[in-house]
Amino acid sequence: MVVFVLVQPPPPVNDTNPYNVFRPREKAHRLHTRRVSITVQINWCSQREEKKRLLMECEVNLQRVQMKYKVYARR
């Protein structure tokens, strides 16, 4: 999703109208915080996928050990 934000230029210095002088402005740090939050979410997803992969490895190893002892128990 792409969001376009219209950034307005600051009012002139000699403008005394409070509605023009004190209007809300686009904050420069907002883009940085969005980028940081997206990076954090990507890191969480990669950590989750790594844990899922390790869990799958452990389950496979457990099944191998169980099969190994099952073969030894039949002898």
mmCIF file of C-alpha atoms in Angstrom:
data_model
loop_
_atom_site.group_PDB
_atom_site.id
_atom_site.type_symbol
_atom_site.label_atom_id
_atom_site.label_comp_id
_atom_site.label_asym_id
_atom_site.label_seq_id
_atom_site.Cartn_x
_atom_site.Cartn_y
_atom_site.Cartn_z
ATOM 1 C CA MET A 1 0.000 0.000 0.000
ATOM 2 C CA VAL A 2 1.432 3.356 -1.033
ATOM 3 C CA VAL A 3 0.328 6.497 0.797
ATOM 4 C CA PHE A 4 1.078 9.909 -0.634
ATOM 5 C CA VAL A 5 1.262 12.743 1.902
ATOM 6 C CA LEU A 6 1.069 16.332 0.757
ATOM 7 C CA VAL A 7 3.689 18.340 2.599
ATOM 8 C CA GLN A 8 2.880 22.018 2.806
ATOM 9 C CA PRO A 9 5.599 24.658 2.939
ATOM 10 C CA PRO A 10 5.946 26.564 6.215
ATOM 11 C CA PRO A 11 4.079 29.884 6.433
ATOM 12 C CA PRO A 12 5.935 33.153 5.905
ATOM 13 C CA VAL A 13 7.710 34.644 8.897
ATOM 14 C CA ASN A 14 5.672 37.852 8.839
ATOM 15 C CA ASP A 15 2.313 35.992 8.801
ATOM 16 C CA THR A 16 0.416 36.734 12.041
ATOM 17 C CA ASN A 17 -2.676 34.683 11.316
ATOM 18 C CA PRO A 18 -2.703 31.959 14.023
ATOM 19 C CA TYR A 19 -4.540 29.511 11.747
ATOM 20 C CA ASN A 20 -1.675 29.671 9.276
ATOM 21 C CA VAL A 21 1.161 29.897 11.760
ATOM 22 C CA PHE A 22 0.053 27.094 14.081
ATOM 23 C CA ARG A 23 -1.304 24.611 11.578
ATOM 24 C CA PRO A 24 -0.128 21.002 11.926
ATOM 25 C CA ARG A 25 2.877 20.065 9.837
ATOM 26 C CA GLU A 26 4.229 16.775 8.597
ATOM 27 C CA LYS A 27 6.746 15.455 11.076
ATOM 28 C CA ALA A 28 10.061 14.399 9.549
ATOM 29 C CA HIS A 29 10.648 11.603 12.075
ATOM 30 C CA ARG A 30 7.392 9.835 11.211
ATOM 31 C CA LEU A 31 8.877 8.117 8.154
ATOM 32 C CA HIS A 32 11.840 6.927 10.205
ATOM 33 C CA THR A 33 9.599 5.448 12.911
ATOM 34 C CA ARG A 34 7.525 3.655 10.271
ATOM 35 C CA ARG A 35 10.686 2.228 8.739
ATOM 36 C CA VAL A 36 11.918 1.105 12.159
ATOM 37 C CA SER A 37 8.595 -0.520 13.025
ATOM 38 C CA ILE A 38 8.549 -2.385 9.708
ATOM 39 C CA THR A 39 12.117 -3.570 10.338
ATOM 40 C CA VAL A 40 11.106 -4.788 13.803
ATOM 41 C CA GLN A 41 8.141 -6.689 12.353
ATOM 42 C CA ILE A 42 10.333 -8.319 9.718
ATOM 43 C CA ASN A 43 12.810 -9.349 12.420
ATOM 44 C CA TRP A 44 9.993 -10.861 14.494
ATOM 45 C CA CYS A 45 8.763 -12.813 11.470
ATOM 46 C CA SER A 46 12.231 -14.128 10.682
ATOM 47 C CA GLN A 47 12.731 -15.166 14.327
ATOM 48 C CA ARG A 48 9.350 -16.924 14.287
ATOM 49 C CA GLU A 49 10.241 -18.779 11.090
ATOM 50 C CA GLU A 50 13.617 -19.776 12.563
ATOM 51 C CA LYS A 51 11.878 -21.177 15.655
ATOM 52 C CA LYS A 52 9.438 -23.100 13.467
ATOM 53 C CA ARG A 53 12.340 -24.553 11.486
ATOM 54 C CA LEU A 54 14.164 -25.589 14.675
ATOM 55 C CA LEU A 55 10.972 -27.164 16.042
ATOM 56 C CA MET A 56 10.557 -29.159 12.838
ATOM 57 C CA GLU A 57 14.186 -30.317 13.050
ATOM 58 C CA CYS A 58 13.645 -31.456 16.639
ATOM 59 C CA GLU A 59 10.490 -33.355 15.702
ATOM 60 C CA VAL A 60 12.272 -35.099 12.823
ATOM 61 C CA ASN A 61 15.204 -36.024 15.071
ATOM 62 C CA LEU A 62 12.792 -37.345 17.707
ATOM 63 C CA GLN A 63 11.038 -39.510 15.124
ATOM 64 C CA ARG A 64 14.391 -40.870 13.936
ATOM 65 C CA VAL A 65 15.399 -41.778 17.488
ATOM 66 C CA GLN A 66 12.014 -43.405 18.106
ATOM 67 C CA MET A 67 12.328 -45.447 14.911
ATOM 68 C CA LYS A 68 15.869 -46.454 15.869
ATOM 69 C CA TYR A 69 14.783 -47.727 19.297
ATOM 70 C CA LYS A 70 11.709 -49.354 17.794
ATOM 71 C CA VAL A 71 14.004 -51.406 15.521
ATOM 72 C CA TYR A 72 16.227 -52.335 18.504
ATOM 73 C CA ALA A 73 13.182 -53.338 20.582
ATOM 74 C CA ARG A 74 12.065 -55.875 17.948
ATOM 75 C CA ARG A 75 15.360 -57.799 18.082
#
